[in-house]
């Protein structure tokens, strides 16, 4: 099969293939970029596989960087871009269900493609836009089916993260998982405990933010992968409710919003400790916790000036979106009105500060000063005090 319309990303990189071939080696575009071109999806990274060994690749180009040379990958700086060129390789025994103990460079494209995870990721594309399909991936692509290359048990035993990748692909591509492949996922799901949580987080995060996250989440539940990920072992009863509570066609706008939705559905009480087990950043934890708090507050009562001031309009609206996704009543107009009514949006907007109060009113540093500043701040937020120097000094005088 020939790709009729070669995407511009490949066209730009064609000279790389041609240089390698003119030096006497084979070279192809490989992997997810080829799949995405066949599906008419946006292409992100263009990967190149070659029969040239790393040192041979480096000899072909003037500018290269050794970014993973022990695994056969050389970064080529050419044609105004950066391209990863990886030598055809086979892999030795996997010692930790994630990484091979060693890799062996080979000259055979087919041997290289055999080690790929799924048939729809095992395509190669030559300089003439001809698709090389060694494992009937085109038929699986046509059927929207995700099937492991070769023996599924071997693929997941080699690298258990492929289970999470498969679930993620199901969610992003809207593909079903072939029965034998899915059974192997279920069988090998316990191996996810041996995978670094950072890598599992990345794949699960991509699943949650994918267009067809409900499909991916259903497979995630049915595979019982959740049993082997942090604080999800008792969540079985919540997955169906999570999916059904959101209207079809909903796609979360950010990772933070998606994880807030997950935490709400799982009825997690301590948000930060939960996210800490997933090795997320402090800022991520803070944002998600705020979204969950805003959402839960809004379930019982309307927002006021204090909520808008404390969390900001953007976060309030992201949390309100979650209500809208669930078909609940929303009031974005009121949020806008409250935001407009705020005379300050940050304590630094206040026309006086601690230094001024100490200098002009003779106040001493310490807890009492902090208490006075807090009273001033909230009085301004509540609309009870004008953000003016004289008014603030009068307010402080009355508090004494």
Coordinates of C-alpha atoms in Angstrom, one line a residue:
X1 CA 0.0 0.0 0.0
X2 CA 1.2 3.5 -0.8
X3 CA 0.4 6.6 1.2
X4 CA -1.1 9.0 -1.3
X5 CA -0.6 12.2 0.6
X6 CA 2.7 12.3 2.4
X7 CA 2.4 14.6 5.4
X8 CA 4.7 17.6 5.4
X9 CA 6.5 16.3 8.5
X10 CA 7.7 13.3 6.5
X11 CA 8.4 15.4 3.4
X12 CA 10.7 17.6 5.4
X13 CA 12.5 14.6 6.8
X14 CA 12.9 12.8 3.5
X15 CA 16.5 14.1 2.9
X16 CA 17.5 12.3 6.1
X17 CA 16.3 9.0 4.7
X18 CA 17.9 9.8 1.3
X19 CA 21.3 10.5 2.9
X20 CA 21.3 7.3 4.8
X21 CA 20.3 5.3 1.8
X22 CA 22.9 7.0 -0.4
X23 CA 25.5 5.8 2.1
X24 CA 24.4 2.2 1.4
X25 CA 22.0 1.6 4.3
X26 CA 18.2 1.1 4.7
X27 CA 16.1 3.8 6.4
X28 CA 12.4 4.1 7.1
X29 CA 9.9 6.2 9.0
X30 CA 8.5 4.0 11.8
X31 CA 6.0 3.8 14.6
X32 CA 3.1 5.9 15.7
X33 CA 3.7 8.7 13.2
X34 CA 3.1 6.2 10.4
X35 CA -0.1 5.0 12.1
X36 CA -1.3 8.6 12.6
X37 CA -0.6 9.4 8.9
X38 CA -2.8 6.4 7.9
X39 CA -5.5 7.6 10.2
X40 CA -5.2 11.2 9.1
X41 CA -4.3 12.3 12.6
X42 CA -1.8 15.0 13.6
X43 CA 1.8 13.9 13.6
X44 CA 4.0 14.8 16.5
X45 CA 7.4 13.1 16.4
X46 CA 8.9 11.6 13.3
X47 CA 11.0 8.6 14.2
X48 CA 13.5 7.0 11.8
X49 CA 14.8 3.4 11.9
X50 CA 17.9 2.4 10.0
X51 CA 20.2 -0.5 9.3
X52 CA 23.2 1.8 10.0
X53 CA 24.8 1.2 13.3
X54 CA 25.1 4.3 15.6
X55 CA 28.7 5.1 14.6
X56 CA 27.8 4.6 10.9
X57 CA 24.9 7.0 11.3
X58 CA 27.2 9.6 12.9
X59 CA 29.6 9.3 10.0
X60 CA 26.8 10.2 7.5
X61 CA 25.8 13.5 9.1
X62 CA 27.9 16.5 10.2
X63 CA 25.9 17.3 13.3
X64 CA 24.7 14.6 15.7
X65 CA 24.1 14.1 19.5
X66 CA 24.4 10.9 21.4
X67 CA 21.1 10.9 23.2
X68 CA 20.7 7.1 23.6
X69 CA 23.6 5.6 21.6
X70 CA 23.8 2.5 23.9
X71 CA 20.3 1.7 22.7
X72 CA 21.1 2.6 19.1
X73 CA 19.6 6.2 19.0
X74 CA 21.4 9.2 17.5
X75 CA 19.9 12.6 17.3
X76 CA 20.6 14.0 13.8
X77 CA 20.6 17.8 13.4
X78 CA 19.8 18.4 9.8
X79 CA 17.3 20.1 7.4
X80 CA 16.5 22.7 10.1
X81 CA 15.2 20.0 12.5
X82 CA 16.1 17.3 14.9
X83 CA 15.5 13.7 14.1
X84 CA 16.0 10.5 16.1
X85 CA 17.6 7.8 14.1
X86 CA 17.6 4.4 15.7
X87 CA 19.4 1.3 14.5
X88 CA 17.3 -1.8 13.8
X89 CA 17.6 -3.9 16.9
X90 CA 16.5 -6.9 18.9
X91 CA 16.2 -7.0 22.6
X92 CA 17.5 -9.5 25.2
X93 CA 15.7 -10.8 28.2
X94 CA 13.7 -8.2 30.1
X95 CA 15.0 -8.2 33.7
X96 CA 12.4 -5.9 35.4
X97 CA 9.3 -6.2 33.2
X98 CA 10.2 -2.8 31.6
X99 CA 13.8 -2.7 30.2
X100 CA 15.7 -5.3 28.3
X101 CA 19.0 -6.4 29.8
X102 CA 20.7 -5.5 26.5
X103 CA 19.9 -4.6 22.9
X104 CA 21.5 -6.2 19.8
X105 CA 21.9 -4.2 16.7
X106 CA 20.8 -5.9 13.5
X107 CA 20.4 -5.2 9.8
X108 CA 16.9 -6.5 9.4
X109 CA 13.9 -4.3 9.4
X110 CA 11.5 -7.2 10.2
X111 CA 13.5 -8.2 13.2
X112 CA 13.2 -4.7 14.5
X113 CA 9.5 -4.5 13.9
X114 CA 9.0 -7.8 15.8
X115 CA 9.8 -6.1 19.1
X116 CA 7.0 -3.4 18.7
X117 CA 4.0 -3.5 21.0
X118 CA 0.9 -3.5 18.7
X119 CA 0.5 -4.2 15.1
X120 CA -0.8 -0.7 14.3
X121 CA 2.5 0.6 15.7
X122 CA 4.7 -1.7 13.7
X123 CA 4.5 -0.1 10.3
X124 CA 7.4 1.3 8.3
X125 CA 7.2 3.9 5.6
X126 CA 9.9 4.2 2.9
X127 CA 11.0 7.2 0.9
X128 CA 8.5 6.4 -1.9
X129 CA 5.6 6.5 0.7
X130 CA 5.2 2.7 0.5
X131 CA 3.8 1.2 3.7
X132 CA 5.7 -1.9 4.9
X133 CA 3.3 -4.0 7.0
X134 CA 4.8 -7.3 8.3
X135 CA 2.1 -8.1 10.9
X136 CA -1.3 -7.4 9.2
X137 CA -1.5 -4.1 11.0
X138 CA -3.4 -2.5 8.0
X139 CA -6.2 -5.0 8.5
X140 CA -6.3 -4.3 12.2
X141 CA -6.3 -0.5 11.5
X142 CA -9.3 -1.0 9.2
X143 CA -11.1 -3.0 11.9
X144 CA -10.1 -0.4 14.6
X145 CA -8.5 -3.3 16.5
X146 CA -5.6 -3.2 18.9
X147 CA -3.6 -6.5 18.6
X148 CA -0.2 -7.3 20.1
X149 CA 2.6 -8.1 17.8
X150 CA 3.4 -11.8 17.9
X151 CA 2.5 -13.5 21.2
X152 CA 0.7 -11.1 23.5
X153 CA 1.9 -12.9 26.6
X154 CA 5.5 -12.3 25.6
X155 CA 4.9 -8.6 24.8
X156 CA 3.3 -7.8 28.2
X157 CA 5.7 -10.0 30.1
X158 CA 8.6 -8.1 28.5
X159 CA 7.2 -4.7 29.3
X160 CA 4.2 -4.5 31.6
X161 CA 3.8 -0.8 30.8
X162 CA 2.4 -1.9 27.4
X163 CA -0.8 -2.8 29.3
X164 CA -1.3 0.9 30.2
X165 CA -0.2 1.9 26.7
X166 CA -2.8 -0.4 25.1
X167 CA -5.6 1.0 27.3
X168 CA -4.5 4.5 26.4
X169 CA -4.5 3.7 22.7
X170 CA -8.0 2.3 23.0
X171 CA -9.1 5.7 24.5
X172 CA -7.2 7.9 22.1
X173 CA -7.9 5.9 18.9
X174 CA -11.3 4.6 19.7
X175 CA -10.0 1.1 19.1
X176 CA -11.3 -2.2 20.6
X177 CA -8.7 -4.5 22.1
X178 CA -8.4 -7.9 20.4
X179 CA -9.6 -10.7 22.7
X180 CA -6.3 -12.7 23.0
X181 CA -4.4 -9.4 23.6
X182 CA -6.9 -8.3 26.2
X183 CA -6.8 -11.7 28.0
X184 CA -3.0 -11.3 28.2
X185 CA -3.4 -7.8 29.6
X186 CA -5.7 -9.3 32.4
X187 CA -3.2 -12.1 33.1
X188 CA -0.2 -9.8 33.3
X189 CA -1.9 -6.8 35.1
X190 CA -0.2 -7.7 38.4
X191 CA 3.2 -6.8 36.8
X192 CA 2.1 -3.2 36.8
X193 CA 3.2 -3.1 40.5
X194 CA 6.8 -3.5 39.2
X195 CA 6.5 -0.5 36.9
X196 CA 7.6 3.0 38.1
X197 CA 4.5 4.9 39.1
X198 CA 5.7 7.9 37.1
X199 CA 5.4 6.0 33.8
X200 CA 2.0 4.5 34.7
X201 CA 0.8 8.0 35.6
X202 CA 1.8 9.3 32.2
X203 CA -0.2 6.6 30.4
X204 CA -3.2 6.9 32.7
X205 CA -3.2 10.6 32.4
X206 CA -3.3 10.4 28.6
X207 CA -6.1 7.9 28.9
X208 CA -8.2 10.3 31.0
X209 CA -7.6 13.2 28.7
X210 CA -8.3 11.3 25.5
X211 CA -11.4 11.8 23.4
X212 CA -12.7 8.3 24.1
X213 CA -11.7 8.1 27.7
X214 CA -14.9 6.2 28.6
X215 CA -13.9 3.3 26.3
X216 CA -10.4 3.3 27.7
X217 CA -11.7 3.4 31.3
X218 CA -14.1 0.5 30.7
X219 CA -11.2 -1.6 29.4
X220 CA -9.1 -0.4 32.4
X221 CA -11.8 -1.6 34.8
X222 CA -12.3 -4.9 32.9
X223 CA -8.6 -5.6 32.8
X224 CA -8.4 -5.1 36.6
X225 CA -5.3 -3.0 36.1
X226 CA -6.6 -0.7 38.8
X227 CA -5.9 -3.3 41.4
X228 CA -2.2 -2.7 41.0
X229 CA -2.1 1.1 41.0
X230 CA -2.0 3.4 44.0
X231 CA -5.1 3.7 46.1
X232 CA -7.4 2.2 43.4
X233 CA -7.7 -1.3 44.8
X234 CA -11.1 -0.6 46.3
X235 CA -12.5 1.5 43.5
X236 CA -14.4 -1.2 41.5
X237 CA -17.8 0.1 42.3
X238 CA -17.0 3.6 41.2
X239 CA -15.8 3.2 37.6
X240 CA -19.2 2.7 36.0
X241 CA -20.6 5.7 37.9
X242 CA -17.7 7.8 36.8
X243 CA -18.4 7.1 33.1
X244 CA -22.2 7.4 33.4
X245 CA -22.2 10.6 35.3
X246 CA -20.6 12.5 32.4
X247 CA -22.4 13.1 29.1
X248 CA -21.2 11.3 26.0
X249 CA -18.7 13.3 24.0
X250 CA -17.2 15.1 26.9
X251 CA -13.4 15.5 26.8
X252 CA -11.6 17.0 29.8
X253 CA -9.8 20.2 29.1
X254 CA -6.7 19.5 31.1
X255 CA -5.0 16.8 33.2
X256 CA -5.9 18.7 36.3
X257 CA -9.6 18.7 35.4
X258 CA -9.5 15.0 34.5
X259 CA -7.9 14.0 37.8
X260 CA -10.3 16.2 39.7
X261 CA -13.2 14.4 38.0
X262 CA -11.6 11.0 38.9
X263 CA -11.0 11.9 42.5
X264 CA -14.6 13.2 42.8
X265 CA -16.0 10.0 41.3
X266 CA -13.8 7.8 43.6
X267 CA -14.9 9.9 46.6
X268 CA -11.3 10.4 47.7
X269 CA -11.2 12.5 50.8
X270 CA -7.5 13.3 51.1
X271 CA -6.6 14.6 47.7
X272 CA -2.9 15.5 48.1
X273 CA -1.9 12.3 49.7
X274 CA -3.7 10.4 47.0
X275 CA -1.9 12.3 44.2
X276 CA 1.4 12.2 46.1
X277 CA 1.4 8.4 45.7
X278 CA 1.2 8.9 42.0
X279 CA 4.4 11.0 42.2
X280 CA 2.8 14.2 40.9
X281 CA 4.2 17.7 41.4
X282 CA 3.2 19.9 44.3
X283 CA 1.6 22.4 41.9
X284 CA -0.4 19.7 40.3
X285 CA -1.6 18.5 43.7
X286 CA -2.6 22.0 44.7
X287 CA -4.5 22.7 41.5
X288 CA -6.4 19.4 41.6
X289 CA -7.2 19.8 45.3
X290 CA -8.6 23.3 44.6
X291 CA -10.8 22.0 41.8
X292 CA -12.2 19.3 44.0
X293 CA -12.8 21.7 46.8
X294 CA -14.6 24.2 44.6
X295 CA -16.7 21.5 43.0
X296 CA -17.8 20.0 46.3
X297 CA -18.6 23.5 47.8
X298 CA -20.7 24.3 44.7
X299 CA -22.7 21.1 45.2
X300 CA -24.2 22.6 48.4
X301 CA -24.2 26.3 47.8
X302 CA -23.6 29.2 45.4
X303 CA -20.2 30.8 45.0
X304 CA -19.6 34.2 46.7
X305 CA -16.9 36.9 46.5
X306 CA -14.6 34.9 48.9
X307 CA -14.5 31.9 46.6
X308 CA -13.7 34.0 43.5
X309 CA -11.0 35.8 45.4
X310 CA -9.5 32.7 46.9
X311 CA -9.4 30.5 43.9
X312 CA -9.7 32.8 40.9
X313 CA -12.1 32.9 38.1
X314 CA -10.2 30.5 35.9
X315 CA -10.3 27.6 38.4
X316 CA -13.9 28.4 39.4
X317 CA -14.9 28.1 35.7
X318 CA -13.0 24.8 35.2
X319 CA -14.8 23.3 38.2
X320 CA -18.1 24.7 36.9
X321 CA -17.4 23.0 33.6
X322 CA -17.4 19.6 35.4
X323 CA -21.0 20.4 36.5
X324 CA -21.9 21.3 33.0
X325 CA -20.3 18.0 31.7
X326 CA -22.6 16.2 34.1
X327 CA -25.7 18.0 33.0
X328 CA -26.0 20.0 36.2
X329 CA -27.1 23.6 36.4
X330 CA -24.3 26.2 35.9
X331 CA -24.1 29.9 36.2
X332 CA -21.1 31.3 34.4
X333 CA -22.7 34.8 34.2
X334 CA -22.8 35.0 38.0
X335 CA -19.1 33.9 38.2
X336 CA -18.2 36.8 35.8
X337 CA -20.3 39.3 37.8
X338 CA -18.6 38.2 41.1
X339 CA -15.2 38.5 39.5
X340 CA -16.0 42.0 38.2
X341 CA -17.2 43.0 41.6
X342 CA -13.9 42.2 43.3
X343 CA -11.9 45.4 43.9
X344 CA -8.8 43.3 44.5
X345 CA -7.7 39.9 43.1
X346 CA -4.6 39.5 45.2
X347 CA -3.4 40.8 48.5
X348 CA -0.7 42.7 46.7
X349 CA -3.4 44.8 45.2
X350 CA -4.1 46.4 48.6
X351 CA -2.8 50.0 48.7
X352 CA -1.2 49.4 52.1
X353 CA 1.2 46.7 53.4
X354 CA 2.7 45.7 56.7
X355 CA 5.7 48.1 56.4
X356 CA 3.4 51.0 55.9
X357 CA 1.3 50.1 58.9
X358 CA 4.3 49.8 61.1
X359 CA 5.8 53.1 59.9
X360 CA 2.6 55.2 60.0
X361 CA 0.6 53.6 62.7
X362 CA 3.4 52.4 65.0
X363 CA 2.3 48.7 64.8
X364 CA 4.8 46.0 65.7
X365 CA 5.7 43.0 63.6
X366 CA 4.2 39.7 64.7
X367 CA 0.9 37.8 64.8
X368 CA -1.2 40.8 65.7
X369 CA 0.0 42.7 62.5
X370 CA -0.8 39.6 60.4
X371 CA -4.3 39.4 61.9
X372 CA -5.0 43.1 61.2
X373 CA -3.8 42.7 57.6
X374 CA -6.0 39.6 57.2
X375 CA -9.0 41.6 58.5
X376 CA -8.3 44.4 56.0
X377 CA -8.0 41.9 53.2
X378 CA -11.3 40.1 53.8
X379 CA -13.1 43.3 54.5
X380 CA -12.1 44.7 51.1
X381 CA -13.0 41.4 49.4
X382 CA -16.4 41.4 51.1
X383 CA -17.0 44.9 49.8
X384 CA -17.2 46.3 53.3
X385 CA -14.1 48.4 52.9
X386 CA -12.8 50.6 50.1
X387 CA -9.2 49.9 48.9
X388 CA -8.1 53.3 49.9
X389 CA -5.4 54.3 52.4
X390 CA -7.5 56.6 54.5
X391 CA -10.4 54.2 54.7
X392 CA -8.1 51.4 55.7
X393 CA -6.5 53.4 58.5
X394 CA -9.9 54.3 59.8
X395 CA -10.9 50.7 59.7
X396 CA -7.8 49.6 61.7
X397 CA -8.4 52.3 64.2
X398 CA -11.9 51.0 64.9
X399 CA -10.6 47.5 65.4
X400 CA -8.5 48.5 68.3

